[in-house]
Amino acid sequence: MVLAWQAGQIQPMNRKRRARRGVIAFMAYHSGGLAEYGLTREVIDTRGMEAIEEYVAENISRSRALSCLSFDTYFHEIEREAVCMDRGVLQRALHLPHPNSNQIINFPSPLTITAGQVGTNGAITEQYANYEDFRNAYMELGLCITNFPNEVIEQLKAEVWQTFGALINPDMALRLAVGTDCFSSPELRMSGIDDEMTIDDLICSTQQGGKLVKVVGQVAEMGDPRKRAIKIAWRCKVNDCNGLINTYPDYFEDKEIKPDSCSHCGAGNAGNPRTAWVQAGEPDTSFVTFQRLMLRQTNTQKTTPPSLLVEVRGTHVHSMNQGEDVVITGIFGTHVENNNGKNERLHVLHATDLTRTSQDSVIEVTPTERHALASWKEEKNFQEVMDILTNVTAPNVIGHTREKQALLLQSVGSYANLPDGKRNFVHIMLIGDPGTAKSQLLSFACQGEAMHPGSNYATGARASIPGLIGGKSENARLLGSSRSTLQPGMLALIPPGGVAGIDEMHALGDQNVFTALNDAMETGQVSVQMQMKGTIQTRAPVLACANPKGGDNSRFDLYSGIPLIEQARLPVSFVSRFDLIFVFLDVVNDERDATIMGGMTAGMNSSNADPNESFPVEDGYRKYLQMCREVEAAPVLFDDEATKHLTDIFVKTRQNRVNGATVNFRWGAALQRLSCAVARLDLSSSVNKEHIDYAHSILVESLTTKEPNMVNEGGTGLGQEQSKVMDEIMRLLEDWSIMELGQKEFGDKKDAYAYVKKFWQLDSADYACPEERDFDTFLTTLSKQNKVERKGKNLGVKGL
Ligand SMILES: [Zn+2]
């Protein structure tokens, strides 16, 4: 490959010159300034209309491709005065006549173009040897906007607008004729960068300063719209001069520098009076509206997600919402911010083009698709529909049917329009050993876009209250917010329909995080009180995963007396917030282990179904779920029969005491909520018996039903089998104390263990006597319950 440079096609030329030649060629072409050579507006637009189809075929969006039209037509198309320089369009230049075309038969060689009034100071003259030279300069503008966009902005001087603006349309001509003082130039957009960067990549890069880049992120915070002068008219107050001198402040900075001298009276020049200026008002001075926002990287594992200060202006102000995903093209640079007398250098992106991608976080279902999906559903009974949905949920996970059904219920949630304002989101916890299916289920529900593109996840080890829920914003000053603002965390930024995944929940560690999450999950909002008051809305369902003992490949120890939830380092008060808790243990081959937790019978029905093949429309799985999310509650949600059924199940379950404990009111609320979610999956606005039974069949597999003692506040936290072993140990220790110790308060712990082992009466096939090292963990729990006391190697039994 021969580089263009080596081939001598790119002449050595400084960037100012290159930008200027490009800008003049661009402005002359699109304004109709070359009409006398045959490139009239009609020719430009006819060629443009044809080229647009070619650009679209080359994956340049239609809105970008439109920039190949004449300015006047482009203004009409986008319904505003804005000039767009798109790299893809400029570099391809398919809309420009080919050098062999007879459309340029009258093109002069050389072509001389002058902007501004010939002979005056600001006049700019460029010469192009021939049409090909002109066309190259035009195409090179694409390189210029990528590599030195500021230089291109610099070259769009008032004189350039004065000359070419007047050609665009009569309205602009009139405004310019009144004087450039009253003319503010159209908004400039730059776009067409191919590679999307993450904020992290951008900040770490040393290559991108001053260049045009494209960044993806989520709008985390927004400041107030503010105004900045882009042209200041200074009125000379020396004697009776009153002359006006214009200055053009830096496009991106707030600095307003006064002129050195007055060209009307000579003030400021040697031997003349000192200058004295006042700023003239609008329209002599013109302003642009700008707004700052904090863009946050979403696909990151870092505790503090990388964020980037972005400045948008003109029509992009207020064009997006907090929490939205956006792609921003802009000029990356350094901004010097004065903070209490100290200069801070910050990364800043000056947006020149902005695309909201939040349409991606909403799943659109067309009326035709709705109709097709509704008929598809009508042809089947409810069980069949649920089987298909379950089958394509996390298809790479074998078995775990109940957990998959639970994910479907969570994704859809209960009715949003319930009159009593009950929470409608379903929280699920998966606890288990590392490497089990739980991570794959979490990944399906939250990491990809399989169920909903708005889902997101965080990792407990790296999560903090600000990161998960939010807090007081530290950016109010930087963003120019008139009041202190709250910075929302992940939960607050999940759009309706999305699920917040928290992996490695056991590693959250901080009690305060659990307390805040408790509120967030129960009420859907958290109050923030850090020198200010406010609440953060956190209306998102949570899918949490927890491993035992810090997760460093250790496994749950079922032979010890330590409650399972404690082994996962989770407070029981927090765990009780979950509607459904499923346990995944890496012990399915061992029958005894399996029965200890019960219900560890994972089905073995493998399914590798394509999520879409089972549905009548493309992307049918997600679209069907979206339809379910939109089902609203009927005025009577549970009829008499359904209400009675629900009550019967609850009462019956309450009567069934497991290990002395039974389900509580939270369980009843969960059954109700899950029944509503099932009804929605049936596209039904009321709940029937079948829905309740289906919800119940999932709920009975949850730890909250099987082992209420383990997850209810105030319980011992032990499972049935653990409790049985514990009771036997305690019985034998009491015997030992009476038989062996007599009047002594304490005896050797080893003797105690020997006694327990010798007289163990439970069937050892089901409930073996613990090993000596595990005996200690039982003693720890008994000591916490104040039943035994340990003193070094000695042990005493209390309350005898
Ligand atoms: Zn003056």
mmCIF file of N, CA and C in Angstrom, residues 390-405 407 435-442 444 583-585 588 599-609:
data_model
loop_
_atom_site.group_PDB
_atom_site.id
_atom_site.type_symbol
_atom_site.label_atom_id
_atom_site.label_comp_id
_atom_site.label_asym_id
_atom_site.label_seq_id
_atom_site.Cartn_x
_atom_site.Cartn_y
_atom_site.Cartn_z
ATOM 1 N N THR A 390 -40.149 -20.483 29.907
ATOM 2 C CA THR A 390 -39.143 -21.049 30.815
ATOM 3 C C THR A 390 -38.027 -21.719 30.016
ATOM 4 N N ASN A 391 -38.433 -22.387 28.948
ATOM 5 C CA ASN A 391 -37.483 -23.124 28.134
ATOM 6 C C ASN A 391 -36.429 -22.229 27.485
ATOM 7 N N VAL A 392 -36.791 -21.011 27.167
ATOM 8 C CA VAL A 392 -35.838 -20.116 26.498
ATOM 9 C C VAL A 392 -35.194 -19.142 27.484
ATOM 10 N N THR A 393 -35.483 -19.300 28.754
ATOM 11 C CA THR A 393 -34.835 -18.460 29.765
ATOM 12 C C THR A 393 -33.545 -19.148 30.196
ATOM 13 N N ALA A 394 -32.448 -18.425 30.087
ATOM 14 C CA ALA A 394 -31.121 -18.977 30.407
ATOM 15 C C ALA A 394 -30.980 -20.396 29.868
ATOM 16 N N PRO A 395 -31.101 -20.577 28.540
ATOM 17 C CA PRO A 395 -31.118 -21.945 27.984
ATOM 18 C C PRO A 395 -29.816 -22.713 28.226
ATOM 19 N N ASN A 396 -28.745 -22.001 28.527
ATOM 20 C CA ASN A 396 -27.483 -22.714 28.772
ATOM 21 C C ASN A 396 -27.429 -23.353 30.160
ATOM 22 N N VAL A 397 -28.377 -22.987 31.013
ATOM 23 C CA VAL A 397 -28.415 -23.578 32.346
ATOM 24 C C VAL A 397 -29.335 -24.800 32.305
ATOM 25 N N ILE A 398 -28.807 -25.916 32.719
ATOM 26 C CA ILE A 398 -29.597 -27.154 32.720
ATOM 27 C C ILE A 398 -30.422 -27.212 33.996
ATOM 28 N N GLY A 399 -31.678 -27.571 33.838
ATOM 29 C CA GLY A 399 -32.531 -27.696 35.019
ATOM 30 C C GLY A 399 -32.876 -26.342 35.611
ATOM 31 N N HIS A 400 -32.984 -26.313 36.943
ATOM 32 C CA HIS A 400 -33.303 -25.074 37.651
ATOM 33 C C HIS A 400 -34.554 -24.391 37.104
ATOM 34 N N THR A 401 -35.549 -25.211 36.788
ATOM 35 C CA THR A 401 -36.782 -24.699 36.208
ATOM 36 C C THR A 401 -37.460 -23.662 37.113
ATOM 37 N N ARG A 402 -37.545 -23.963 38.408
ATOM 38 C CA ARG A 402 -38.202 -23.024 39.327
ATOM 39 C C ARG A 402 -37.497 -21.673 39.350
ATOM 40 N N GLU A 403 -36.166 -21.719 39.328
ATOM 41 C CA GLU A 403 -35.416 -20.471 39.375
ATOM 42 C C GLU A 403 -35.657 -19.665 38.089
ATOM 43 N N LYS A 404 -35.737 -20.364 36.970
ATOM 44 C CA LYS A 404 -35.991 -19.668 35.701
ATOM 45 C C LYS A 404 -37.386 -19.045 35.691
ATOM 46 N N GLN A 405 -38.351 -19.802 36.225
ATOM 47 C CA GLN A 405 -39.711 -19.252 36.313
ATOM 48 C C GLN A 405 -39.708 -18.012 37.206
ATOM 49 N N LEU A 407 -37.257 -15.944 37.588
ATOM 50 C CA LEU A 407 -36.678 -14.826 36.836
ATOM 51 C C LEU A 407 -37.723 -14.190 35.921
ATOM 52 N N GLY A 435 -19.322 -21.119 41.327
ATOM 53 C CA GLY A 435 -19.264 -22.031 40.187
ATOM 54 C C GLY A 435 -20.556 -22.774 39.926
ATOM 55 N N THR A 436 -21.606 -22.498 40.660
ATOM 56 C CA THR A 436 -22.880 -23.154 40.370
ATOM 57 C C THR A 436 -23.660 -22.309 39.378
ATOM 58 N N ALA A 437 -24.822 -22.775 39.004
ATOM 59 C CA ALA A 437 -25.587 -22.136 37.932
ATOM 60 C C ALA A 437 -26.040 -20.723 38.271
ATOM 61 N N LYS A 438 -25.918 -20.324 39.522
ATOM 62 C CA LYS A 438 -26.499 -19.031 39.900
ATOM 63 C C LYS A 438 -25.885 -17.856 39.138
ATOM 64 N N SER A 439 -24.579 -17.935 38.886
ATOM 65 C CA SER A 439 -23.942 -16.847 38.151
ATOM 66 C C SER A 439 -24.457 -16.751 36.722
ATOM 67 N N GLN A 440 -24.722 -17.921 36.123
ATOM 68 C CA GLN A 440 -25.240 -17.921 34.750
ATOM 69 C C GLN A 440 -26.658 -17.351 34.703
ATOM 70 N N LEU A 441 -27.425 -17.649 35.732
ATOM 71 C CA LEU A 441 -28.777 -17.098 35.788
ATOM 72 C C LEU A 441 -28.723 -15.581 35.961
ATOM 73 N N LEU A 442 -27.830 -15.121 36.819
ATOM 74 C CA LEU A 442 -27.667 -13.679 37.034
ATOM 75 C C LEU A 442 -27.231 -13.006 35.738
ATOM 76 N N PHE A 444 -27.698 -14.010 32.678
ATOM 77 C CA PHE A 444 -28.788 -13.973 31.694
ATOM 78 C C PHE A 444 -29.758 -12.832 32.016
ATOM 79 N N VAL A 583 -31.322 -21.836 46.995
ATOM 80 C CA VAL A 583 -30.002 -22.268 47.432
ATOM 81 C C VAL A 583 -29.392 -23.185 46.389
ATOM 82 N N PHE A 584 -28.171 -22.907 46.025
ATOM 83 C CA PHE A 584 -27.436 -23.720 45.055
ATOM 84 C C PHE A 584 -26.214 -24.281 45.760
ATOM 85 N N LEU A 585 -26.198 -25.583 45.975
ATOM 86 C CA LEU A 585 -25.020 -26.144 46.610
ATOM 87 C C LEU A 585 -24.340 -27.100 45.663
ATOM 88 N N VAL A 588 -24.646 -31.993 44.823
ATOM 89 C CA VAL A 588 -25.770 -32.790 44.352
ATOM 90 C C VAL A 588 -25.479 -34.284 44.254
ATOM 91 N N GLY A 599 -34.734 -30.238 48.470
ATOM 92 C CA GLY A 599 -35.087 -29.582 47.211
ATOM 93 C C GLY A 599 -33.927 -29.276 46.302
ATOM 94 N N MET A 600 -32.838 -29.975 46.486
ATOM 95 C CA MET A 600 -31.709 -29.709 45.621
ATOM 96 C C MET A 600 -31.755 -30.598 44.389
ATOM 97 N N THR A 601 -32.947 -30.990 44.047
ATOM 98 C CA THR A 601 -33.094 -31.922 42.945
ATOM 99 C C THR A 601 -33.244 -31.147 41.645
ATOM 100 N N ALA A 602 -32.129 -30.817 41.088
ATOM 101 C CA ALA A 602 -32.157 -30.080 39.832
ATOM 102 C C ALA A 602 -32.608 -30.995 38.708
ATOM 103 N N GLY A 603 -33.527 -30.531 37.911
ATOM 104 C CA GLY A 603 -33.975 -31.315 36.762
ATOM 105 C C GLY A 603 -32.827 -31.460 35.781
ATOM 106 N N MET A 604 -32.906 -32.431 34.934
ATOM 107 C CA MET A 604 -31.809 -32.645 34.007
ATOM 108 C C MET A 604 -32.245 -32.418 32.567
ATOM 109 N N ASN A 605 -33.315 -31.700 32.392
ATOM 110 C CA ASN A 605 -33.803 -31.477 31.028
ATOM 111 C C ASN A 605 -33.030 -30.346 30.362
ATOM 112 N N SER A 606 -32.118 -30.709 29.520
ATOM 113 C CA SER A 606 -31.316 -29.724 28.810
ATOM 114 C C SER A 606 -32.158 -29.058 27.721
ATOM 115 N N SER A 607 -31.959 -27.793 27.551
ATOM 116 C CA SER A 607 -32.655 -27.126 26.455
ATOM 117 C C SER A 607 -31.727 -26.096 25.838
ATOM 118 N N ASN A 608 -31.562 -26.182 24.569
ATOM 119 C CA ASN A 608 -30.719 -25.205 23.895
ATOM 120 C C ASN A 608 -31.535 -24.424 22.876
ATOM 121 N N ALA A 609 -32.754 -24.147 23.268
ATOM 122 C CA ALA A 609 -33.667 -23.505 22.326
ATOM 123 C C ALA A 609 -33.188 -22.100 21.967
#
